[in-house]
Coordinates of C-alpha atoms in Angstrom, one line a residue:
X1 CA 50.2 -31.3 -70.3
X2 CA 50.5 -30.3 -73.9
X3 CA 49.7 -30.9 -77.0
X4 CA 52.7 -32.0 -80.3
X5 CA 52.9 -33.5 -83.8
X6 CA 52.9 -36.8 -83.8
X7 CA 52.9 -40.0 -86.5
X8 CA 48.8 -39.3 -86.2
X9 CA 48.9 -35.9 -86.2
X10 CA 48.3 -33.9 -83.3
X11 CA 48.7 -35.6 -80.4
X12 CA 47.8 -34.8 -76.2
X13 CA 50.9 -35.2 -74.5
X14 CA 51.1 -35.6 -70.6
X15 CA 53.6 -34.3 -68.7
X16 CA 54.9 -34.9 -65.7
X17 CA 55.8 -31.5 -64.4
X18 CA 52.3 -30.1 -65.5
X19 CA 50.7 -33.3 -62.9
X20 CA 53.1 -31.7 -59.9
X21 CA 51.9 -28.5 -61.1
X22 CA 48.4 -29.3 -60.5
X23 CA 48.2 -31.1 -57.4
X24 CA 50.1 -28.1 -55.6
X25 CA 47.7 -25.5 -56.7
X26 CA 45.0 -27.6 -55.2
X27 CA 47.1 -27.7 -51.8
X28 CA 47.3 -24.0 -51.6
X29 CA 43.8 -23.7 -52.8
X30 CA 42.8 -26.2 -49.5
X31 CA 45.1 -24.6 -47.5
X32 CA 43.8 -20.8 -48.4
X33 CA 40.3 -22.1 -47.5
X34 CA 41.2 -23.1 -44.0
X35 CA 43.1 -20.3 -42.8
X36 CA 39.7 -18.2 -43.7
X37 CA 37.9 -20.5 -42.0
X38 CA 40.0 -20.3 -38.7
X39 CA 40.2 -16.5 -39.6
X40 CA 36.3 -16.6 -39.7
X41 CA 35.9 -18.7 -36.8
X42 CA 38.5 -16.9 -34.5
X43 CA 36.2 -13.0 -35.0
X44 CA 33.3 -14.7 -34.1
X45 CA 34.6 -16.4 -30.8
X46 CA 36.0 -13.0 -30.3
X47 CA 32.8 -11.1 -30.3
X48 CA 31.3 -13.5 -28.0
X49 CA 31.3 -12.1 -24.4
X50 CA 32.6 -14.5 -21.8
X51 CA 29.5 -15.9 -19.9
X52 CA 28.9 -13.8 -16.6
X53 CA 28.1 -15.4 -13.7
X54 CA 26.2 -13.2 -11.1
X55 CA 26.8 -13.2 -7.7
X56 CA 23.1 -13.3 -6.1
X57 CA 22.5 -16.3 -8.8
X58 CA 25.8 -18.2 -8.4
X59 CA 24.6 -21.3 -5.4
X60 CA 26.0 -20.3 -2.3
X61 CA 29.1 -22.8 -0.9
X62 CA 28.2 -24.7 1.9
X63 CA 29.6 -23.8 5.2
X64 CA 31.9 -26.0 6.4
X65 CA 31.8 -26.6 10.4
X66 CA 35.3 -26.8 12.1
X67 CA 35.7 -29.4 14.3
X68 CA 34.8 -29.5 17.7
X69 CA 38.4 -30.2 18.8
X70 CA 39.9 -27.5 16.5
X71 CA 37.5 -24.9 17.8
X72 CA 38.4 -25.9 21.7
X73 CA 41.8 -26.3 21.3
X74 CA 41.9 -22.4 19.5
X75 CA 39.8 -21.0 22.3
X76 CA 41.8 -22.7 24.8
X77 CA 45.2 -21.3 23.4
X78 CA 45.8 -17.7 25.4
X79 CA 48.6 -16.9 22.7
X80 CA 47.5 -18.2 19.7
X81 CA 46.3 -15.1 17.4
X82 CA 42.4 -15.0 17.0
X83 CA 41.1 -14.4 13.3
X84 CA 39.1 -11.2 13.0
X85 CA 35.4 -12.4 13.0
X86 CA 33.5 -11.8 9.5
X87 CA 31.7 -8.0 9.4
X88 CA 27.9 -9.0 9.1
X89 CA 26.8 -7.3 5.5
X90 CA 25.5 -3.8 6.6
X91 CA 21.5 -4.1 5.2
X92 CA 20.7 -0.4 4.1
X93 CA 17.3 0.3 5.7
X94 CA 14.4 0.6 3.4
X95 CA 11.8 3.0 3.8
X96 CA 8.7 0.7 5.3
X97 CA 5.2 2.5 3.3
X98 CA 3.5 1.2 6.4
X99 CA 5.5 3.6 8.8
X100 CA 3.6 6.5 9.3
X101 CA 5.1 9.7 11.4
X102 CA 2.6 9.6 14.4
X103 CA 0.4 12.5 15.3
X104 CA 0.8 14.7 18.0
X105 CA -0.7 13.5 21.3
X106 CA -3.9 15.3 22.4
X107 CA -3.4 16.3 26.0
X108 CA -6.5 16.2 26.9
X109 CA -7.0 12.9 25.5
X110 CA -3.8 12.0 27.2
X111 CA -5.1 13.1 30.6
X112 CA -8.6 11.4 30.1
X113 CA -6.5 7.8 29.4
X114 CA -4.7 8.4 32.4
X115 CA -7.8 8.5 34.2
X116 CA -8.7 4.8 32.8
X117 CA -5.9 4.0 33.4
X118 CA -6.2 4.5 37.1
X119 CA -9.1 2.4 37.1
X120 CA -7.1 -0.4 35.5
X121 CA -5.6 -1.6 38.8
X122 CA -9.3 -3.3 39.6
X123 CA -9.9 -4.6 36.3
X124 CA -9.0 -8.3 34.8
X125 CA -5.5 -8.6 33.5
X126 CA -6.7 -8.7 29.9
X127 CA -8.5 -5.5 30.1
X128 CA -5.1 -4.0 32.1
X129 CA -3.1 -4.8 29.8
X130 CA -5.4 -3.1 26.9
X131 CA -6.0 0.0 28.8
X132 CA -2.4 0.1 29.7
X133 CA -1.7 0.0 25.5
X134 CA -4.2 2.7 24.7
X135 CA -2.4 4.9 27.5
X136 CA 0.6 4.5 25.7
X137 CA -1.0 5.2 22.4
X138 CA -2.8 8.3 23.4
X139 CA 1.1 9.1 24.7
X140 CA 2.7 8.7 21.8
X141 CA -0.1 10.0 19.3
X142 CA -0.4 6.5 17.4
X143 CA -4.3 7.1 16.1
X144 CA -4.0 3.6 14.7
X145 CA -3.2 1.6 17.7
X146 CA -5.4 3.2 20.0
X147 CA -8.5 2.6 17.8
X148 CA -7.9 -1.1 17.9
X149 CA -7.4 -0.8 21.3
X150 CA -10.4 0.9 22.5
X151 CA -12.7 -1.9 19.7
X152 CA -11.2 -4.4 21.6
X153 CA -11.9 -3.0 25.0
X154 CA -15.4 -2.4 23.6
X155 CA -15.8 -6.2 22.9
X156 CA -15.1 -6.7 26.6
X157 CA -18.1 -6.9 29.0
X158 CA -15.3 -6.7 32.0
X159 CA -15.3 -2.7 31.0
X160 CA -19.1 -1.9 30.4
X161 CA -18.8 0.7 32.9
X162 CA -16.2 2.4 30.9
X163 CA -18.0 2.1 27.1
X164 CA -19.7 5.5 26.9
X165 CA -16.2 7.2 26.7
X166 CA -14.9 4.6 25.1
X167 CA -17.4 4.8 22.2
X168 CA -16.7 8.8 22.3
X169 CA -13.1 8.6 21.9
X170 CA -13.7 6.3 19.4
X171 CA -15.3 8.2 17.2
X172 CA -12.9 11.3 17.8
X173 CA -10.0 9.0 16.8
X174 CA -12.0 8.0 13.3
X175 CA -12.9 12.0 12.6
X176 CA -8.7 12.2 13.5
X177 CA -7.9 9.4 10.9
X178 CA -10.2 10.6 8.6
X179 CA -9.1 13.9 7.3
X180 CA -5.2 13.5 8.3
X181 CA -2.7 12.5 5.6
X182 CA -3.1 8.9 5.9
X183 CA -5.3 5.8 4.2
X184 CA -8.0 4.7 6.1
X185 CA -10.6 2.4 5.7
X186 CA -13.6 4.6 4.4
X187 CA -11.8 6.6 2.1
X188 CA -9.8 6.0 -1.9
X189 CA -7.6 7.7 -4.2
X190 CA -9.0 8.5 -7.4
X191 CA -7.6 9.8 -10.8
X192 CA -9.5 12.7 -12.5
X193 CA -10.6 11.4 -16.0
X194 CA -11.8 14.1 -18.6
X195 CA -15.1 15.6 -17.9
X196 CA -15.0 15.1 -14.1
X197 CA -15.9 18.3 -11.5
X198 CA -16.3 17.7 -7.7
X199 CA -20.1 17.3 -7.6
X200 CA -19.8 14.2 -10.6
X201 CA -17.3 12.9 -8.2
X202 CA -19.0 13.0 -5.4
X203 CA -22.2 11.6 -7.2
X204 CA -19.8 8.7 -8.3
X205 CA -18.9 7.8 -5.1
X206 CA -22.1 8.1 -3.0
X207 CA -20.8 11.0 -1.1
X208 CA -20.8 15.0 -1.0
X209 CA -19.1 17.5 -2.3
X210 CA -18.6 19.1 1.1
X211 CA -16.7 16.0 2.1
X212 CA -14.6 16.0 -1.4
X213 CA -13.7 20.1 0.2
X214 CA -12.7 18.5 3.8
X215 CA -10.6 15.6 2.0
X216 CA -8.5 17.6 -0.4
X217 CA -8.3 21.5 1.4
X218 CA -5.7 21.9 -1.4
X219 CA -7.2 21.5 -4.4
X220 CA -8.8 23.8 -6.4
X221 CA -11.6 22.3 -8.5
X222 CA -12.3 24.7 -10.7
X223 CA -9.3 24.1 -12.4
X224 CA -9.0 20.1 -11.8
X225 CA -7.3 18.3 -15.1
X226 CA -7.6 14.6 -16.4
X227 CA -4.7 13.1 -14.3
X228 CA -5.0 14.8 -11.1
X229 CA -5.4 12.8 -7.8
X230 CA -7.9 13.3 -5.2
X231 CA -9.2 11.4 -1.9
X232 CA -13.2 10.4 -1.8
X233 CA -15.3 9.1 0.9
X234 CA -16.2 6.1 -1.3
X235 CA -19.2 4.7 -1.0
X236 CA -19.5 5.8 2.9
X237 CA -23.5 4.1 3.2
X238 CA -23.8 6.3 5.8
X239 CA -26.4 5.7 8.7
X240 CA -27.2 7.7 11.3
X241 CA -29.3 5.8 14.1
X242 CA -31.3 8.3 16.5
X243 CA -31.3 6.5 20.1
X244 CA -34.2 9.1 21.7
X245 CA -34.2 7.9 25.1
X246 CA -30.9 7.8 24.8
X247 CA -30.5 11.4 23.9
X248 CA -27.4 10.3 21.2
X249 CA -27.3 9.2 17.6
X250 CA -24.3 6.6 16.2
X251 CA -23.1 7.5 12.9
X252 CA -22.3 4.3 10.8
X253 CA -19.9 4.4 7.5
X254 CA -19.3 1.1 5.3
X255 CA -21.1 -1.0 8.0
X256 CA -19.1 0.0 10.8
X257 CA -19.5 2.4 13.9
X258 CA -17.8 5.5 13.0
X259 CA -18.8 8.6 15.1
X260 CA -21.5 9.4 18.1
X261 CA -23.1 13.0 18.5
X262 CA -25.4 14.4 21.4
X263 CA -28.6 15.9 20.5
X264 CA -31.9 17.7 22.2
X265 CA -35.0 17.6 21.3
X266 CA -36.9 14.6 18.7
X267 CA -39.6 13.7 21.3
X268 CA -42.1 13.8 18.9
X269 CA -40.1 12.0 15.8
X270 CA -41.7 8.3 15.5
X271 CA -39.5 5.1 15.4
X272 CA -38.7 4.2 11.4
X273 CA -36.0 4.8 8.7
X274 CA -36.4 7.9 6.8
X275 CA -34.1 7.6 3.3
X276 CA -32.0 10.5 2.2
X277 CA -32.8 11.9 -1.3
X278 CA -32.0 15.1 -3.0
X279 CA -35.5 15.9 -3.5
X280 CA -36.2 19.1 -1.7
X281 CA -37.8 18.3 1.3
X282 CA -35.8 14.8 1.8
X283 CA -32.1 16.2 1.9
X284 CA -30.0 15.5 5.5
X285 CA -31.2 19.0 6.6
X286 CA -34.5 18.8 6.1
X287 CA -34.7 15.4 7.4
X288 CA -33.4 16.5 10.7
X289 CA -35.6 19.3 11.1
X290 CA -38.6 17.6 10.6
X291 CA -37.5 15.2 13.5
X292 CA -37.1 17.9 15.4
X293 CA -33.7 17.1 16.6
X294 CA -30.8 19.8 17.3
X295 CA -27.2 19.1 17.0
X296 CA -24.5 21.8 17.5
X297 CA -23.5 23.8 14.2
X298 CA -20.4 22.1 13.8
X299 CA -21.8 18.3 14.7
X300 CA -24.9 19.6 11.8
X301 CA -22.0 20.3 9.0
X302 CA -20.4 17.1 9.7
X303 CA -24.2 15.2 9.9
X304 CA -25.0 17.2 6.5
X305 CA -21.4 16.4 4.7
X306 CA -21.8 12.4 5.5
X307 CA -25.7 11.6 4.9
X308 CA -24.8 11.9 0.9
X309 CA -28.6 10.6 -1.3
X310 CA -28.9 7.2 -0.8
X311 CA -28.0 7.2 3.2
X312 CA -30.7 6.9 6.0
X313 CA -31.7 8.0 8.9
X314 CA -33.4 5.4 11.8
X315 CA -35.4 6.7 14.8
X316 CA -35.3 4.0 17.5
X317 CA -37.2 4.6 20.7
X318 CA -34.5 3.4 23.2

């Protein structure tokens, strides 16, 4: 366009190179604008990652079954050549926490299962089969097994001629599982919080510190920190029931029958439950010499480290 004189003065004048002009600058102006688009476009599909597909989600294919005739028509052929068979995937064993390394057999509580064992010829096949499975655990020094075993034989009135030793090498087995490396059913693992010692830990849990010494023979508790882990006799409730007649006391833990001890003596202690304190004068020790009964030193340190304050002991007159 442009502007000239004319008869009325100044006048527009439109031209019709100036209207060619224009309409190609707006073509290149459109076309400009899409190659920056497509530029635009093409960096951002770019730094997209291609969508992985992961081998454990990805749905497995369906086997397909050969035919019956193709399978006995390739096994029939001598000479035609046999596809190797698919390698099974190789599972890579992983350590079980259950799988403990057994402990060494006891000979002489190898030898004393034998013995039942011999016996087992005459008994019912139920109770053979048992005592057969606690010979083999005595054997083979698995603690675990053999303490179910010898429950069960307990439960059985086919062996009531053979529950004395039973009961005994019960309670030897529980002492065994006890203060060995593995869990067990009266004892927990506790973290040391910021203030703790052994005897506020062994306050918390109902128990002793002697027992807290047995548990942990590694730990130095005079220089325990916030963090640490330790094994407790957690709240044991221990009860020891004095069978006079008898001439042996059961030691209960958490409910359960736990350990049995021979004793002299407590012909004049009376029938009733005596509650452990730590008043002076109501502690384990004192308790049991005022009944007048006498254990051996070592079955006394074990008596004194599980009758915590707050246990019991019960005089019965069988």
């Amino acid at each position: 366009m442009a502007f000239t004189r004319g008869k009325y003065g100044i006048e527009h004048n439109r031209r019709q190179d100036d209207e060619k002009s224009h309409g190609l600058r707006w073509l290149l102006a459109l076309l400009g604008i899409l190659l920056v688009a497509s530029f635009i476009l093409a960096r951002l599909f770019r730094q997209q990652p291609p969508a992985r597909i992961d081998a454990e989600s990805r749905p497995p294919a369906p086997a397909v079954e050969p035919p019956r005739e193709t399978v006995r028509a390739t096994a029939a052929s001598p000479g035609a050549p046999t596809a190797p068979a698919p390698r099974p995937p190789v599972a890579t064993p992983q350590p079980s926490p259950a799988h403990v390394k057994p402990e060494p057999p006891d000979p002489k509580a190898t030898r004393d299962a034998a013995k039942l064992l011999d016996s087992a010829r005459q008994r019912p096949a139920a109770e053979r089969v048992l005592l057969e499975r606690l010979a083999k655990a005595e054997r083979q020094g698995e603690t675990v097994i053999a303490i179910d075993t010898i429950k069960r034989l307990c439960d059985s009135p086919a062996v009531a001629d053979l529950h004395p030793r039973l009961w005994e090498r019960l309670g030897q087995l529980n002492m065994q599982l006890l203060f060995s490396d593995r869990s067990s059913p009266w004892t927990a693992r506790v973290t040391v919080k910021r203030g703790d010692s052994r005897d506020r830990l062994a306050r918390d849990n109902r128990t002793t510190g002697a027992a807290l010494e047995r548990l942990n023979p590694k730990t130095n508790w005079a220089r325990i920190r916030p963090g640490d882990v330790v094994r407790v006799l957690q709240y044991p409730r221990a009860v020891l029931v004095i069978h006079k007649r008898l001439g042996f006391a059961d030691l209960s833990l958490r409910g359960g029958f736990f350990h049995r001890y021979s004793f002299t003596g407590g012909a004049r202690a009376a029938a009733g439950v005596y509650p452990i304190t730590s008043e002076p004068g109501k502690t384990a020790r004192a308790c049991l010499r005022a009944l007048g009964v006498t254990f051996s030193q070592k079955d006394r340190a074990d008596l004194e480290m599980f009758l915590a304050p707050e246990s019991s002991v019960n005089v019965s007159d069988q």
